[in-house]
Amino acid sequence: MPTRLTLMPDIYLSSVLRIDQQFLSERRIRALLMDINNTLVPRSTNEPPPDVLAWISGLKLSGIRMCLVSNNWHRSIMAYAKAFDLPLVYRAVKPLPFALMAGKHIVRTPARQIAVVGDQLFTDMAGARLLGMQAILVKPQSTVEPPHTLLLRNVEKLLLRGVRAED
């Protein structure tokens, strides 16, 4: 019997900074495929937050494999990848699976041991579900959004009604 595709995350967190080695070990996660805009970096800034830089460094030291996967294609995305010193798959067209499959290849980890971390149900969470990866939703880091994303945010609010991000 086929399983039903869901947009809902496995867990909903207030920030990526809530993800630590213990969190990942408990869930048997060995690799992260991460969105950038409003997941790692507020869309309203051009600088990578120091706490996120430190968080990424700490996860690297603990052996977690990471890759950035973004629907964006602007120069700022390349600059973030360089600042974070992480591989990047851009123009991802999430939730289509191709870029996440490329990220899976980069981190060399089975799908069930990968978590997709992002701020959107219709791109990040749907993409994770299509490939059998774990889905970690984080609250958007900014309210600055392109018009098409603002429209989807209204639908997300309905779907997430009653669901609270863990602090």
mmCIF file of C-alpha atoms in Angstrom:
data_model
loop_
_atom_site.group_PDB
_atom_site.id
_atom_site.type_symbol
_atom_site.label_atom_id
_atom_site.label_comp_id
_atom_site.label_asym_id
_atom_site.label_seq_id
_atom_site.Cartn_x
_atom_site.Cartn_y
_atom_site.Cartn_z
ATOM 1 C CA MET A 1 0.000 0.000 0.000
ATOM 2 C CA PRO A 2 1.534 3.392 -0.959
ATOM 3 C CA THR A 3 2.230 5.869 1.799
ATOM 4 C CA ARG A 4 0.579 9.263 1.741
ATOM 5 C CA LEU A 5 2.853 12.210 1.016
ATOM 6 C CA THR A 6 2.747 14.710 3.839
ATOM 7 C CA LEU A 7 4.133 18.191 4.044
ATOM 8 C CA MET A 8 4.351 18.081 7.819
ATOM 9 C CA PRO A 9 7.812 17.971 9.400
ATOM 10 C CA ASP A 10 9.143 15.315 11.742
ATOM 11 C CA ILE A 11 9.957 18.156 14.107
ATOM 12 C CA TYR A 12 9.404 21.917 14.142
ATOM 13 C CA LEU A 13 12.084 24.030 15.823
ATOM 14 C CA SER A 14 12.466 27.713 16.622
ATOM 15 C CA SER A 15 15.968 27.804 15.074
ATOM 16 C CA VAL A 16 18.664 25.648 13.500
ATOM 17 C CA LEU A 17 20.710 26.365 16.623
ATOM 18 C CA ARG A 18 18.483 23.866 18.455
ATOM 19 C CA ILE A 19 20.051 21.073 16.400
ATOM 20 C CA ASP A 20 23.090 19.669 18.192
ATOM 21 C CA GLN A 21 25.061 16.430 18.195
ATOM 22 C CA GLN A 22 22.779 14.796 20.780
ATOM 23 C CA PHE A 23 19.662 15.787 18.805
ATOM 24 C CA LEU A 24 21.159 14.256 15.653
ATOM 25 C CA SER A 25 22.416 11.093 17.391
ATOM 26 C CA GLU A 26 19.003 10.412 18.933
ATOM 27 C CA ARG A 27 17.465 10.528 15.457
ATOM 28 C CA ARG A 28 20.319 8.628 13.755
ATOM 29 C CA ILE A 29 21.004 11.603 11.483
ATOM 30 C CA ARG A 30 24.503 11.692 9.986
ATOM 31 C CA ALA A 31 24.026 14.428 7.380
ATOM 32 C CA LEU A 32 22.086 17.638 6.824
ATOM 33 C CA LEU A 33 20.862 19.181 3.578
ATOM 34 C CA MET A 34 20.106 22.775 4.514
ATOM 35 C CA ASP A 35 18.225 25.633 2.958
ATOM 36 C CA ILE A 36 19.875 29.054 3.305
ATOM 37 C CA ASN A 37 17.470 32.002 3.060
ATOM 38 C CA ASN A 38 15.371 32.362 6.215
ATOM 39 C CA THR A 39 16.682 29.021 7.482
ATOM 40 C CA LEU A 40 20.344 29.785 8.197
ATOM 41 C CA VAL A 41 20.375 33.465 7.320
ATOM 42 C CA PRO A 42 17.572 36.025 7.636
ATOM 43 C CA ARG A 43 16.558 37.192 4.177
ATOM 44 C CA SER A 44 16.813 40.753 5.531
ATOM 45 C CA THR A 45 20.627 40.626 5.881
ATOM 46 C CA ASN A 46 23.686 39.986 3.759
ATOM 47 C CA GLU A 47 25.935 38.705 6.529
ATOM 48 C CA PRO A 48 26.060 35.166 7.898
ATOM 49 C CA PRO A 49 25.154 35.304 11.611
ATOM 50 C CA PRO A 50 28.178 34.555 13.853
ATOM 51 C CA ASP A 51 26.153 32.070 15.919
ATOM 52 C CA VAL A 52 25.252 30.110 12.777
ATOM 53 C CA LEU A 53 28.901 30.124 11.631
ATOM 54 C CA ALA A 54 29.904 28.715 15.041
ATOM 55 C CA TRP A 55 27.055 26.162 14.931
ATOM 56 C CA ILE A 56 28.175 24.876 11.512
ATOM 57 C CA SER A 57 31.805 24.668 12.674
ATOM 58 C CA GLY A 58 30.762 22.663 15.721
ATOM 59 C CA LEU A 59 28.730 20.199 13.673
ATOM 60 C CA LYS A 60 31.624 19.778 11.224
ATOM 61 C CA LEU A 61 33.959 18.970 14.119
ATOM 62 C CA SER A 62 31.514 16.329 15.338
ATOM 63 C CA GLY A 63 31.555 14.641 11.920
ATOM 64 C CA ILE A 64 28.169 15.725 10.576
ATOM 65 C CA ARG A 65 28.184 15.990 6.798
ATOM 66 C CA MET A 66 26.432 19.040 5.377
ATOM 67 C CA CYS A 67 25.422 20.510 2.052
ATOM 68 C CA LEU A 68 23.497 23.664 1.227
ATOM 69 C CA VAL A 69 20.546 23.229 -1.134
ATOM 70 C CA SER A 70 18.837 26.423 -2.252
ATOM 71 C CA ASN A 71 16.234 27.373 -4.819
ATOM 72 C CA ASN A 72 18.043 30.704 -5.046
ATOM 73 C CA TRP A 73 20.659 31.468 -7.693
ATOM 74 C CA HIS A 74 21.894 34.952 -6.749
ATOM 75 C CA ARG A 75 25.523 35.765 -5.891
ATOM 76 C CA SER A 76 24.684 36.052 -2.201
ATOM 77 C CA ILE A 77 24.075 32.284 -2.107
ATOM 78 C CA MET A 78 27.587 31.628 -3.399
ATOM 79 C CA ALA A 79 28.998 34.015 -0.779
ATOM 80 C CA TYR A 80 27.153 32.169 2.006
ATOM 81 C CA ALA A 81 28.458 28.817 0.790
ATOM 82 C CA LYS A 82 31.983 30.240 0.860
ATOM 83 C CA ALA A 83 31.500 31.772 4.331
ATOM 84 C CA PHE A 84 30.080 28.519 5.707
ATOM 85 C CA ASP A 85 32.716 26.498 3.804
ATOM 86 C CA LEU A 86 30.037 24.069 2.621
ATOM 87 C CA PRO A 87 29.180 22.566 -0.754
ATOM 88 C CA LEU A 88 26.214 24.162 -2.507
ATOM 89 C CA VAL A 89 23.508 22.963 -4.863
ATOM 90 C CA TYR A 90 21.643 26.013 -6.149
ATOM 91 C CA ARG A 91 18.707 26.565 -8.515
ATOM 92 C CA ALA A 92 17.329 23.539 -6.725
ATOM 93 C CA VAL A 93 13.679 23.857 -7.791
ATOM 94 C CA LYS A 94 12.604 22.161 -4.548
ATOM 95 C CA PRO A 95 10.426 20.187 -4.000
ATOM 96 C CA LEU A 96 11.552 18.462 -7.186
ATOM 97 C CA PRO A 97 13.976 15.787 -6.010
ATOM 98 C CA PHE A 98 16.967 16.355 -8.294
ATOM 99 C CA ALA A 99 18.922 18.886 -6.200
ATOM 100 C CA LEU A 100 18.296 16.984 -2.969
ATOM 101 C CA MET A 101 19.507 13.832 -4.733
ATOM 102 C CA ALA A 102 22.648 15.759 -5.743
ATOM 103 C CA GLY A 103 23.061 16.834 -2.104
ATOM 104 C CA LYS A 104 22.636 13.215 -0.989
ATOM 105 C CA HIS A 105 25.420 12.249 -3.392
ATOM 106 C CA ILE A 106 27.673 15.001 -1.997
ATOM 107 C CA VAL A 107 27.195 13.938 1.650
ATOM 108 C CA ARG A 108 27.486 10.218 0.737
ATOM 109 C CA THR A 109 24.855 9.129 3.254
ATOM 110 C CA PRO A 110 21.739 6.921 2.972
ATOM 111 C CA ALA A 111 18.487 8.915 2.692
ATOM 112 C CA ARG A 112 17.105 7.642 6.018
ATOM 113 C CA GLN A 113 20.166 9.137 7.794
ATOM 114 C CA ILE A 114 19.785 12.568 6.170
ATOM 115 C CA ALA A 115 17.618 15.412 7.426
ATOM 116 C CA VAL A 116 16.486 18.271 5.241
ATOM 117 C CA VAL A 117 16.443 21.479 7.276
ATOM 118 C CA GLY A 118 14.364 24.347 5.950
ATOM 119 C CA ASP A 119 11.752 26.987 6.640
ATOM 120 C CA GLN A 120 9.076 26.044 4.082
ATOM 121 C CA LEU A 121 6.575 23.202 3.926
ATOM 122 C CA PHE A 122 6.006 23.291 0.165
ATOM 123 C CA THR A 123 9.669 23.208 -0.815
ATOM 124 C CA ASP A 124 11.931 21.827 1.914
ATOM 125 C CA MET A 125 9.557 19.462 3.741
ATOM 126 C CA ALA A 126 7.893 18.178 0.568
ATOM 127 C CA GLY A 127 11.309 17.541 -0.997
ATOM 128 C CA ALA A 128 12.482 15.614 2.067
ATOM 129 C CA ARG A 129 9.351 13.475 2.015
ATOM 130 C CA LEU A 130 9.688 12.657 -1.673
ATOM 131 C CA LEU A 131 13.114 11.108 -1.010
ATOM 132 C CA GLY A 132 12.436 9.435 2.354
ATOM 133 C CA MET A 133 14.620 11.868 4.280
ATOM 134 C CA GLN A 134 13.858 13.261 7.697
ATOM 135 C CA ALA A 135 12.198 16.675 7.662
ATOM 136 C CA ILE A 136 13.152 19.435 10.122
ATOM 137 C CA LEU A 137 11.180 22.655 9.818
ATOM 138 C CA VAL A 138 12.523 25.825 11.417
ATOM 139 C CA LYS A 139 10.746 29.111 11.927
ATOM 140 C CA PRO A 140 11.638 31.665 9.238
ATOM 141 C CA GLN A 141 14.413 33.955 10.463
ATOM 142 C CA SER A 142 12.810 37.058 8.909
ATOM 143 C CA THR A 143 9.440 38.276 7.646
ATOM 144 C CA VAL A 144 11.053 39.680 4.496
ATOM 145 C CA GLU A 145 9.954 37.379 1.644
ATOM 146 C CA PRO A 146 9.375 37.497 -2.105
ATOM 147 C CA PRO A 147 5.668 37.821 -3.047
ATOM 148 C CA HIS A 148 5.214 34.170 -4.096
ATOM 149 C CA THR A 149 6.615 32.971 -0.762
ATOM 150 C CA LEU A 150 4.303 35.297 1.169
ATOM 151 C CA LEU A 151 1.352 33.675 -0.563
ATOM 152 C CA LEU A 152 2.527 30.192 0.427
ATOM 153 C CA ARG A 153 3.188 31.367 4.004
ATOM 154 C CA ASN A 154 -0.548 32.011 4.372
ATOM 155 C CA VAL A 155 -1.324 28.424 3.396
ATOM 156 C CA GLU A 156 1.445 27.162 5.706
ATOM 157 C CA LYS A 157 -0.143 29.050 8.618
ATOM 158 C CA LEU A 158 -3.357 27.124 8.039
ATOM 159 C CA LEU A 159 -1.553 23.786 7.859
ATOM 160 C CA LEU A 160 0.527 24.527 10.946
ATOM 161 C CA ARG A 161 -2.421 25.841 12.967
ATOM 162 C CA GLY A 162 -2.002 24.495 16.480
ATOM 163 C CA VAL A 163 1.568 23.288 15.856
ATOM 164 C CA ARG A 164 4.149 25.144 17.922
ATOM 165 C CA ALA A 165 7.879 25.311 17.250
ATOM 166 C CA GLU A 166 10.011 23.814 20.003
ATOM 167 C CA ASP A 167 12.245 26.381 21.695
#
